[in-house]
Coordinates of C-alpha atoms and ligand atoms in Angstrom, one line a residue:
M1 CA 0.0 0.0 0.0
S2 CA 1.3 3.5 -0.7
Q3 CA 2.3 5.8 2.1
A4 CA -0.6 8.2 1.3
V5 CA -3.4 5.7 1.8
R6 CA -2.0 3.7 4.7
C7 CA -3.8 4.4 8.0
E8 CA -1.8 4.0 11.2
H9 CA -3.5 2.9 14.5
H10 CA -2.3 4.2 17.8
D11 CA -3.6 4.7 21.3
A12 CA -3.0 8.4 21.2
I13 CA -2.2 11.0 18.7
I14 CA -0.5 14.3 19.6
I15 CA -0.5 17.2 17.2
G16 CA 2.7 19.3 17.7
A17 CA 6.2 18.6 18.9
G18 CA 6.9 21.8 20.8
I19 CA 7.4 22.1 24.5
S20 CA 4.0 20.8 25.4
G21 CA 3.7 18.0 22.8
L22 CA 7.1 16.6 23.7
Y23 CA 6.2 16.4 27.4
Q24 CA 2.8 14.8 26.6
L25 CA 4.6 12.2 24.5
Y26 CA 7.0 11.5 27.3
R27 CA 4.2 11.0 29.9
L28 CA 1.9 8.9 27.7
R29 CA 4.8 6.7 26.6
E30 CA 5.6 6.2 30.3
L31 CA 2.0 5.1 30.8
G32 CA 2.6 2.3 28.2
L33 CA 0.6 3.9 25.4
D34 CA 1.4 3.6 21.7
V35 CA 1.7 7.3 20.8
R36 CA 2.3 9.1 17.5
V37 CA 3.2 12.8 17.2
F38 CA 2.6 14.8 14.0
E39 CA 4.7 17.9 13.5
T40 CA 4.6 20.5 10.7
G41 CA 8.2 21.5 11.2
G42 CA 11.3 19.6 10.2
D43 CA 12.3 19.0 13.9
V44 CA 11.3 19.5 17.5
G45 CA 10.8 22.9 19.2
G46 CA 7.6 24.5 18.0
T47 CA 7.9 28.2 18.7
W48 CA 11.6 27.9 19.1
Y49 CA 12.0 26.0 15.9
W50 CA 10.2 28.6 13.8
N51 CA 11.1 31.9 15.4
R52 CA 14.7 32.5 14.5
Y53 CA 14.8 36.3 14.1
P54 CA 17.8 38.1 15.5
G55 CA 17.1 39.0 19.1
A56 CA 14.6 36.2 19.8
R57 CA 14.9 35.1 23.4
F58 CA 13.0 34.2 26.6
D59 CA 11.2 36.9 28.6
S60 CA 10.9 34.3 31.4
E61 CA 13.9 33.5 33.4
S62 CA 15.6 30.5 31.6
Y63 CA 15.6 28.3 34.7
S64 CA 11.9 29.0 35.3
Y65 CA 11.1 28.0 31.8
G66 CA 12.8 24.6 31.3
F67 CA 11.0 21.3 32.0
S68 CA 10.8 20.4 35.7
F69 CA 10.0 16.7 35.4
S70 CA 13.6 15.3 35.5
E71 CA 16.0 16.1 38.2
E72 CA 18.8 14.6 36.1
L73 CA 17.9 17.0 33.2
L74 CA 17.8 20.0 35.6
Q75 CA 21.3 19.2 36.9
E76 CA 22.7 18.3 33.4
W77 CA 21.6 21.4 31.5
E78 CA 23.3 24.7 32.0
W79 CA 21.6 27.9 30.8
S80 CA 24.2 30.5 29.8
E81 CA 22.0 33.6 30.3
H82 CA 19.2 34.6 32.6
F83 CA 17.0 35.1 29.5
A84 CA 18.3 32.5 27.0
P85 CA 18.5 33.4 23.3
Q86 CA 16.5 31.3 20.8
P87 CA 19.5 29.2 19.4
E88 CA 20.2 28.1 23.0
T89 CA 16.6 27.2 23.7
L90 CA 16.4 25.2 20.5
R91 CA 19.6 23.3 21.5
Y92 CA 17.9 22.7 24.8
V93 CA 14.7 21.2 23.3
N94 CA 16.9 19.0 21.0
F95 CA 18.9 17.9 24.0
V96 CA 15.7 16.9 25.8
A97 CA 14.4 15.0 22.7
D98 CA 17.7 13.1 22.4
K99 CA 18.0 12.4 26.1
F100 CA 14.6 10.9 26.3
D101 CA 14.7 9.4 22.8
L102 CA 11.5 11.2 21.8
R103 CA 12.1 11.6 18.0
R104 CA 11.2 8.0 17.1
E105 CA 7.5 8.6 17.7
I106 CA 7.4 11.9 15.7
R107 CA 6.5 12.2 12.1
F108 CA 8.0 15.5 11.0
H109 CA 7.0 17.7 7.9
T110 CA 3.4 16.6 8.5
R111 CA 0.7 19.2 8.7
I112 CA -2.5 17.8 10.0
V113 CA -5.4 19.3 8.1
R114 CA -8.4 17.2 9.2
A115 CA -9.4 15.4 12.3
S116 CA -12.7 13.6 12.6
W117 CA -14.4 11.6 15.4
D118 CA -15.8 8.2 14.5
E119 CA -18.5 7.4 17.0
A120 CA -18.9 3.8 15.9
A121 CA -15.2 3.0 16.4
L122 CA -14.7 5.5 19.3
T123 CA -11.6 6.8 17.6
W124 CA -10.3 10.0 16.0
E125 CA -8.9 9.9 12.5
V126 CA -6.5 12.5 11.4
E127 CA -5.3 13.3 8.0
A128 CA -2.2 15.2 6.9
E129 CA -1.7 17.5 4.0
D130 CA 0.2 14.7 2.2
G131 CA -2.8 12.3 2.6
H132 CA -1.2 10.3 5.4
R133 CA -3.8 9.1 7.9
A134 CA -3.8 7.8 11.4
R135 CA -6.4 6.7 14.0
A136 CA -6.3 6.7 17.8
C137 CA -8.6 6.7 20.8
W138 CA -7.2 9.9 22.2
L139 CA -6.4 13.1 20.3
I140 CA -4.3 15.8 22.0
T141 CA -3.7 19.1 20.4
A142 CA -0.4 20.7 21.4
I143 CA -0.4 23.4 18.7
G144 CA 0.7 26.4 20.6
P145 CA -1.1 29.7 21.2
L146 CA 1.1 31.7 18.8
S147 CA 1.9 29.3 16.0
V148 CA 0.0 30.8 13.0
P149 CA 2.0 33.8 11.6
Q150 CA -0.3 36.7 10.6
L151 CA 0.6 38.8 7.6
P152 CA -1.2 42.1 7.3
I153 CA -3.6 42.9 4.5
I154 CA -2.0 45.7 2.5
K155 CA -2.4 46.4 -1.2
G156 CA 0.5 45.5 -3.4
M157 CA 2.4 43.2 -1.0
E158 CA 3.1 40.7 -3.8
D159 CA 4.7 43.5 -5.9
F160 CA 7.6 44.2 -3.6
R161 CA 10.9 43.5 -5.5
G162 CA 13.1 43.2 -2.4
H163 CA 13.1 40.5 0.2
A164 CA 9.9 40.3 2.4
F165 CA 9.0 37.9 5.1
H166 CA 7.2 37.4 8.5
T167 CA 9.4 37.3 11.6
S168 CA 8.6 33.6 12.0
D169 CA 10.0 33.0 8.5
W170 CA 13.3 34.8 9.1
P171 CA 15.7 33.2 6.5
R172 CA 17.8 30.3 7.9
E173 CA 20.8 31.3 5.8
P174 CA 22.8 34.3 7.1
L175 CA 21.2 37.6 6.0
D176 CA 23.7 40.4 5.5
L177 CA 22.0 43.7 6.6
A178 CA 25.0 45.9 6.1
D179 CA 24.3 48.8 3.8
R180 CA 20.7 47.5 3.3
R181 CA 17.6 49.5 3.9
V182 CA 15.3 47.6 6.2
G183 CA 11.7 48.2 7.1
I184 CA 9.9 46.6 10.0
I185 CA 6.1 46.8 10.3
G186 CA 4.8 46.2 13.8
T187 CA 6.0 47.1 17.3
G188 CA 4.8 44.2 19.4
A189 CA 7.0 41.9 21.6
T190 CA 8.7 40.4 18.6
A191 CA 9.6 43.7 16.9
V192 CA 10.8 45.1 20.2
Q193 CA 13.4 42.3 20.5
L194 CA 14.3 42.6 16.8
I195 CA 14.5 46.3 16.2
P196 CA 17.6 47.1 18.4
V197 CA 19.6 44.2 16.8
V198 CA 18.7 45.1 13.3
A199 CA 19.5 48.8 13.9
E200 CA 23.1 47.9 14.9
T201 CA 23.9 46.2 11.6
A202 CA 21.5 47.6 8.9
G203 CA 22.4 50.5 6.7
H204 CA 19.1 52.1 7.6
L205 CA 16.0 51.0 9.5
T206 CA 12.5 52.3 9.2
V207 CA 10.1 51.2 11.9
F208 CA 6.4 51.5 10.9
Q209 CA 4.4 51.8 14.1
R210 CA 0.6 51.7 14.4
S211 CA 0.3 51.3 18.2
P212 CA 3.1 51.9 20.6
N213 CA 3.4 49.4 23.5
W214 CA 4.7 49.9 27.0
C215 CA 8.1 48.3 26.9
A216 CA 10.1 47.4 30.0
P217 CA 13.8 46.7 30.4
L218 CA 14.8 43.0 30.4
H219 CA 18.2 43.4 32.1
N220 CA 19.6 40.2 30.7
A221 CA 23.0 39.0 31.9
P222 CA 25.2 35.9 31.7
I223 CA 24.8 33.3 34.4
D224 CA 28.1 33.1 36.3
A225 CA 29.4 30.0 38.0
E226 CA 28.1 31.1 41.4
A227 CA 24.6 31.8 40.1
Q228 CA 24.6 28.5 38.2
A229 CA 25.3 26.6 41.4
Q230 CA 22.6 28.5 43.2
I231 CA 20.1 27.7 40.4
K232 CA 20.9 24.0 40.4
A233 CA 20.6 23.8 44.2
G234 CA 17.4 25.9 44.2
Y235 CA 15.1 24.4 41.6
D236 CA 12.6 23.3 44.2
T237 CA 12.3 26.8 45.4
I238 CA 12.1 28.2 41.9
F239 CA 9.3 25.9 40.9
A240 CA 7.5 26.4 44.2
R241 CA 7.5 30.2 43.5
C242 CA 6.1 29.6 40.1
R243 CA 3.4 27.3 41.4
A244 CA 2.3 30.0 43.9
S245 CA 2.2 32.9 41.5
H246 CA -0.7 34.1 39.3
G247 CA 1.1 33.7 35.9
A248 CA 3.5 30.8 37.0
F249 CA 6.5 33.2 36.7
I250 CA 9.0 33.7 39.6
H251 CA 7.4 37.1 40.0
D252 CA 4.1 37.6 41.9
A253 CA 2.0 40.7 42.7
D254 CA 3.0 42.8 45.7
R255 CA 0.2 42.5 48.3
R256 CA -0.1 46.3 48.7
K257 CA -2.4 48.5 46.7
A258 CA -0.8 51.4 44.7
M259 CA -2.7 54.1 46.5
E260 CA -2.1 52.7 50.0
V261 CA 1.5 53.9 49.9
S262 CA 2.8 57.5 49.7
P263 CA 3.7 58.9 46.2
Q264 CA 7.4 58.8 47.2
E265 CA 7.2 55.2 48.3
R266 CA 5.3 54.3 45.1
E267 CA 7.9 56.1 42.9
A268 CA 10.7 54.3 44.7
F269 CA 9.0 50.9 44.2
Y270 CA 8.5 51.6 40.5
E271 CA 12.1 52.6 40.2
K272 CA 13.2 49.4 41.9
L273 CA 11.1 47.3 39.6
Y274 CA 12.3 49.2 36.5
G275 CA 15.9 48.3 37.5
E276 CA 15.2 44.6 38.0
P277 CA 15.4 41.8 35.5
G278 CA 12.3 40.3 33.7
F279 CA 8.6 40.6 34.2
G280 CA 8.8 41.9 37.8
I281 CA 7.4 45.3 36.8
W282 CA 4.4 43.6 35.1
M283 CA 3.8 40.5 37.4
G284 CA 5.3 41.8 40.6
N285 CA 3.6 45.2 40.7
F286 CA 1.0 46.5 43.2
R287 CA -1.9 44.0 43.2
D288 CA -4.5 46.5 41.9
T289 CA -2.4 47.7 39.0
F290 CA -4.6 45.9 36.4
V291 CA -8.0 46.3 38.0
D292 CA -7.9 49.9 39.2
E293 CA -7.6 52.7 36.7
A294 CA -6.1 55.2 39.1
A295 CA -3.5 52.7 40.2
N296 CA -2.7 51.9 36.6
R297 CA -2.4 55.5 35.7
T298 CA 0.5 56.0 38.3
I299 CA 2.6 53.2 36.7
S300 CA 1.7 54.3 33.2
E301 CA 2.8 57.9 34.0
F302 CA 6.1 56.5 35.4
M303 CA 6.8 54.5 32.3
A304 CA 6.0 57.5 30.1
R305 CA 8.5 59.6 32.0
K306 CA 11.2 56.9 31.3
I307 CA 10.5 56.9 27.6
R308 CA 10.7 60.7 27.5
V309 CA 14.1 60.6 29.3
R310 CA 15.5 57.8 27.1
V311 CA 14.5 59.1 23.7
R312 CA 16.3 62.4 22.9
D313 CA 13.9 63.8 20.3
P314 CA 10.7 64.9 22.1
E315 CA 8.5 64.4 19.1
T316 CA 9.8 60.8 18.6
A317 CA 9.4 60.1 22.3
E318 CA 5.8 61.3 22.2
K319 CA 5.1 58.9 19.4
L320 CA 6.5 56.0 21.5
V321 CA 4.2 56.7 24.5
P322 CA 1.0 54.7 24.3
K323 CA -2.1 56.9 24.7
D324 CA -4.9 54.4 24.2
H325 CA -4.2 51.8 26.9
G326 CA -2.6 51.6 30.3
F327 CA 0.6 49.8 31.2
G328 CA 0.4 46.0 31.3
T329 CA -3.1 45.8 29.7
R330 CA -1.5 44.4 26.6
R331 CA 1.5 42.0 26.5
V332 CA 4.5 44.0 27.9
P333 CA 7.4 43.7 25.4
M334 CA 10.7 43.3 27.2
E335 CA 13.5 45.4 25.7
T336 CA 17.2 45.8 25.6
G337 CA 18.1 49.3 24.3
Y338 CA 14.8 49.6 22.4
Y339 CA 14.2 53.2 23.2
E340 CA 17.8 54.3 22.7
T341 CA 17.6 52.7 19.2
F342 CA 15.4 55.7 18.2
N343 CA 18.4 58.1 19.0
R344 CA 20.4 56.5 16.2
D345 CA 21.1 58.4 13.0
N346 CA 20.2 55.3 10.9
V347 CA 16.8 54.7 12.5
R348 CA 13.5 56.4 11.7
L349 CA 10.1 55.9 13.3
V350 CA 7.1 56.3 11.1
D351 CA 3.8 56.9 13.0
L352 CA 1.1 55.2 10.9
N353 CA -1.6 57.1 12.7
Q354 CA -0.2 60.3 11.1
M355 CA 0.9 58.7 7.8
P356 CA -1.1 55.4 7.2
I357 CA 0.3 52.8 4.8
K358 CA -1.4 53.2 1.4
R359 CA 0.3 50.2 -0.3
I360 CA 3.4 48.3 -0.8
S361 CA 5.2 49.2 -4.0
P362 CA 7.9 47.3 -5.9
A363 CA 10.4 49.6 -4.2
G364 CA 9.1 49.8 -0.6
V365 CA 6.3 51.1 1.5
V366 CA 4.1 53.9 0.4
T367 CA 2.5 56.0 3.2
S368 CA 0.3 59.0 2.8
G369 CA 3.4 61.2 3.0
E370 CA 6.1 59.4 0.9
E371 CA 7.6 56.3 -0.5
H372 CA 10.0 54.6 1.9
R373 CA 12.5 52.7 -0.4
L374 CA 13.6 49.4 1.1
D375 CA 15.7 46.3 0.3
I376 CA 14.2 44.2 3.0
L377 CA 10.7 44.4 4.5
V378 CA 10.0 42.5 7.7
Y379 CA 6.4 41.8 8.8
A380 CA 6.5 41.7 12.7
T381 CA 2.7 41.6 12.6
G382 CA 2.1 38.9 15.1
F383 CA 0.0 35.7 15.0
D384 CA -3.6 34.5 14.6
A385 CA -3.6 33.9 18.3
V386 CA -4.8 30.9 20.3
T387 CA -7.7 29.7 18.1
G388 CA -5.7 30.3 14.8
G389 CA -4.1 26.9 15.0
F390 CA -7.5 25.2 15.5
D391 CA -9.0 27.1 12.6
L392 CA -6.3 25.6 10.3
I393 CA -7.5 22.0 11.0
D394 CA -10.9 20.9 9.9
I395 CA -11.9 19.4 13.2
R396 CA -15.2 17.4 13.2
G397 CA -16.8 16.0 16.3
C398 CA -20.1 14.2 16.9
N399 CA -22.4 14.1 13.9
G400 CA -19.8 15.9 11.8
Q401 CA -20.0 19.1 13.8
S402 CA -17.3 21.6 12.9
L403 CA -15.2 23.1 15.7
K404 CA -14.7 26.3 13.8
E405 CA -18.4 26.7 13.5
K406 CA -19.0 25.8 17.2
W407 CA -16.4 28.5 18.1
A408 CA -17.7 31.1 15.6
N409 CA -18.8 33.4 18.5
G410 CA -15.8 32.5 20.7
P411 CA -14.4 29.4 22.2
R412 CA -16.4 27.3 24.6
T413 CA -14.6 24.6 26.6
L414 CA -14.6 22.8 29.9
L415 CA -11.4 23.7 31.8
G416 CA -9.9 24.8 28.5
M417 CA -9.2 21.1 28.1
Q418 CA -12.2 19.5 26.4
I419 CA -15.1 20.6 24.2
S420 CA -18.6 19.3 24.4
G421 CA -19.4 17.4 21.1
F422 CA -15.7 16.5 20.7
P423 CA -15.1 13.4 22.8
N424 CA -11.6 12.1 23.7
M425 CA -9.9 15.3 22.5
F426 CA -7.8 17.4 24.8
T427 CA -6.5 20.9 24.1
I428 CA -3.4 21.3 26.3
V429 CA -2.5 24.8 25.3
G430 CA -5.8 26.0 24.0
P431 CA -8.3 28.8 24.7
H432 CA -9.6 29.2 28.2
N433 CA -6.9 27.3 29.9
A434 CA -4.2 28.8 32.0
A435 CA -1.3 27.7 29.7
S436 CA -2.0 30.3 27.1
F437 CA -1.6 33.2 29.6
C438 CA 1.3 31.9 31.6
N439 CA 4.9 30.9 31.8
I440 CA 3.8 28.3 29.3
P441 CA 5.9 25.2 30.3
R442 CA 4.9 25.5 33.9
C443 CA 1.2 25.6 33.0
S444 CA 1.4 23.1 30.2
E445 CA 3.2 20.6 32.4
Q446 CA 0.2 20.7 34.8
N447 CA -2.1 20.2 31.8
V448 CA -0.1 17.3 30.5
E449 CA -0.1 15.7 33.9
W450 CA -3.8 16.2 34.2
V451 CA -4.5 14.6 30.8
T452 CA -2.1 11.8 31.6
D453 CA -3.9 11.1 34.9
C454 CA -7.2 11.3 33.2
I455 CA -6.2 8.7 30.5
R456 CA -4.8 6.5 33.2
H457 CA -8.1 6.7 35.1
M458 CA -10.1 5.9 32.0
R459 CA -8.0 2.9 31.0
A460 CA -8.1 1.5 34.5
R461 CA -11.9 1.6 34.5
G462 CA -12.3 0.5 30.9
V463 CA -13.8 3.9 30.0
R464 CA -13.4 4.5 26.2
R465 CA -15.3 7.7 25.8
M466 CA -15.0 11.0 27.7
E467 CA -16.8 14.2 26.8
A468 CA -17.4 17.5 28.4
Q469 CA -21.0 18.1 29.4
E470 CA -22.7 21.1 27.8
A471 CA -23.9 22.5 31.1
A472 CA -20.4 22.3 32.7
E473 CA -18.9 23.8 29.6
A474 CA -21.3 26.7 29.8
E475 CA -20.5 27.2 33.4
W476 CA -16.7 27.2 32.7
T477 CA -17.1 29.7 29.8
T478 CA -19.1 32.0 32.1
H479 CA -16.4 31.7 34.8
V480 CA -13.7 32.6 32.2
H481 CA -15.5 35.7 31.0
E482 CA -16.6 36.9 34.4
S483 CA -13.1 36.7 35.8
A484 CA -11.7 38.6 32.9
A485 CA -14.4 41.3 33.0
R486 CA -12.9 43.0 36.0
M487 CA -9.5 43.2 34.5
L488 CA -8.4 46.4 32.6
Y489 CA -7.1 44.4 29.7
S490 CA -10.7 43.4 28.8
K491 CA -11.3 47.0 27.8
V492 CA -8.4 47.1 25.3
D493 CA -7.9 45.6 21.9
S494 CA -5.2 42.9 21.8
W495 CA -4.6 39.3 21.0
F496 CA -5.6 38.4 24.6
M497 CA -9.0 39.6 23.7
G498 CA -9.1 37.8 20.4
V499 CA -8.9 41.0 18.3
N500 CA -7.0 40.5 15.1
P501 CA -7.3 43.4 12.7
N502 CA -5.9 41.3 9.8
R503 CA -8.4 38.5 10.1
P504 CA -12.0 39.1 9.0
G505 CA -14.5 38.2 11.7
K506 CA -11.9 38.6 14.5
N507 CA -12.6 42.3 15.2
R508 CA -14.6 41.8 18.3
R509 CA -13.3 41.5 21.9
I510 CA -13.8 37.9 23.0
F511 CA -11.4 36.8 25.8
L512 CA -9.3 33.8 24.6
L513 CA -7.2 33.1 27.7
Y514 CA -7.8 32.3 31.4
G515 CA -7.3 35.3 33.6
A516 CA -8.1 34.0 37.1
G517 CA -4.6 32.8 37.6
A518 CA -2.7 29.5 37.4
P519 CA -3.2 28.5 41.1
L520 CA -7.0 28.7 40.9
Y521 CA -6.9 27.0 37.5
R522 CA -4.9 24.1 39.0
E523 CA -7.3 23.8 41.9
K524 CA -10.3 23.6 39.6
C525 CA -8.6 20.9 37.4
A526 CA -7.7 18.9 40.5
A527 CA -11.2 19.2 42.0
A528 CA -12.8 17.9 38.8
A529 CA -10.4 15.0 38.8
A530 CA -10.9 14.3 42.5
N531 CA -14.7 14.2 41.9
G532 CA -14.4 11.5 39.3
Y533 CA -14.0 14.0 36.4
E534 CA -17.0 16.0 37.4
G535 CA -18.6 17.8 34.4
F536 CA -17.5 15.1 32.0
K537 CA -19.6 12.2 30.7
L538 CA -17.6 8.9 31.0
A539 CA -18.8 5.9 29.1
Ligands
NA7_1 P1 1.8 41.3 18.4 O1 2.1 41.5 19.8 O2 0.5 40.8 18.0 O3 2.3 42.6 17.5 C1 2.0 42.7 16.2 C2 2.3 44.1 15.8 O4 2.1 44.3 14.4 C3 1.5 45.2 16.5 O5 2.4 46.3 16.7 C4 0.5 45.5 15.5 O6 0.0 46.8 15.6 C5 1.3 45.4 14.2 N1 0.4 45.2 13.0 C6 -0.4 44.2 12.8 N2 -1.0 44.4 11.6 C7 -0.6 45.6 11.1 C8 -0.9 46.3 10.0 N3 -1.8 45.9 9.0 N4 -0.3 47.5 9.8 C9 0.6 48.0 10.7 N5 0.9 47.3 11.8 C10 0.3 46.1 12.0 O7 2.8 40.1 17.8 P2 4.3 39.8 18.2 O8 4.8 38.8 17.3 O9 5.1 41.1 18.4 O10 4.2 39.2 19.6 C11 3.3 38.1 19.8 C12 3.6 37.4 21.0 O11 4.7 36.5 20.8 C13 4.0 38.1 22.2 O12 2.9 38.6 22.9 C14 4.8 37.2 23.0 O13 4.0 36.5 23.9 C15 5.4 36.3 22.0 P3 -1.4 47.0 16.4 O14 -1.1 46.8 17.8 O15 -2.4 46.0 15.9 O16 -1.8 48.4 16.1

């Protein structure tokens, strides 16, 4: 039989060989299951396989990001920097895949385009772009929240005669930027990492900005021998801190409210946070920073003052200060010399609110004011977030129901793990679970372990079908939206809120993540399991 028509049979199928998919594979194999992983890329790594643009790195402390399941792995691997760059992370993921011999169950270069539930056989069948098919009792999507690159919709994009690409498709061969005129569209977390690095080598850089973001200093540094020894001896403490914190980072909110302290004390606290590494200023700020407008205003004003000091030209500084949202209500890009980049002679900031892009021409970008001639055009325009990866697979549940149609007015799930009408399918980094709004490996580890325990439970009892109940799903969806409603980010357009200006139909605010915090999420998952998988129908 030819490869294309052969249908493999397994106990479980995992889609995606990134951080979550690999760990799910490891756990299910340990359970004695026959597992198959399908991965679009040519190797393991997911996000870290695709995103190779200069400057790509962790915004989480390296040692809080790696897998926690193997003490041997923790002691063997040495992170070289507090916030590791992408090549090191990709080496790490490869090291893990080799150490645990994970590659043999993975079929690479395989994009799954269809998945359908067969009620008679109680199995899922998946089909790849190349026609390859496989069946299994359990289907687990580990497709990442930011895995579908989003190009903008601009007239004339196909006419550009230079080299144009999305940040996720940064060329693998070395790209010489010296003497080249580079343009970058977008100023999100990706662009903020990329821009300072490109500015150092490019002949000229033009940054096309539609919305400025509140960026905070990363303060990265190498890990010296002493710190390395402390990290290796202190993993238990590091992971315990992550478990206790809202976003599973090592930073957690200060118990005080912003207005409880004097203005001097507040300023000193902000100054301290601004001088410290990582997400502390976002995750470790006063506890009411993201629920109280007055509290949020104080930190936003502090951050604006920093921008005005760091950027020499007052007009440029003003363009870089966000006016339409408060600090931390969108993803805070972490920066290394970002604001100083705009003091360079070879860098120009174009404010698209003043001069919107009219079209892309063969020679560059045409705004209402002029034509910006470019050799290289980089689209740092983000991703079709969270549900985008699901939309690319035609997922059909009971009676042929389409997941895309079910989610047309926003995702509905139980615990962000299962969907009514789609039995035996688990979404480990999907909408409405904590892993999409979190230090991802910490939260996805918990999800993987929950799914593994669940499958162990089902197998031990001969249960072959598990499905979220509609009423429980409705209750969970309400809980997700209610807990987000009090947060200031729910009043702002961003990918958290499912707003994607480049995707028709995704222009409304519908919360995609889980905002009540990783500890509560973990509690709710554990309670459902302890009560015999309450809310799910087992058969
Ligand atoms: P983001 O954060 O979604 O940023 C995308 C950027 O691209 C943002 O500045 C957008 O401006 C801009 N954009 C998008 N479309 C256009 C068009 N048509 N014209 C001009 N500018 C545009 O994606 P990132 O890749 O930076 O970061 C994604 C996540 O990856 C990040 O949160 C991390 O968790 C890792 P807008 O704000 O829409 O005005």
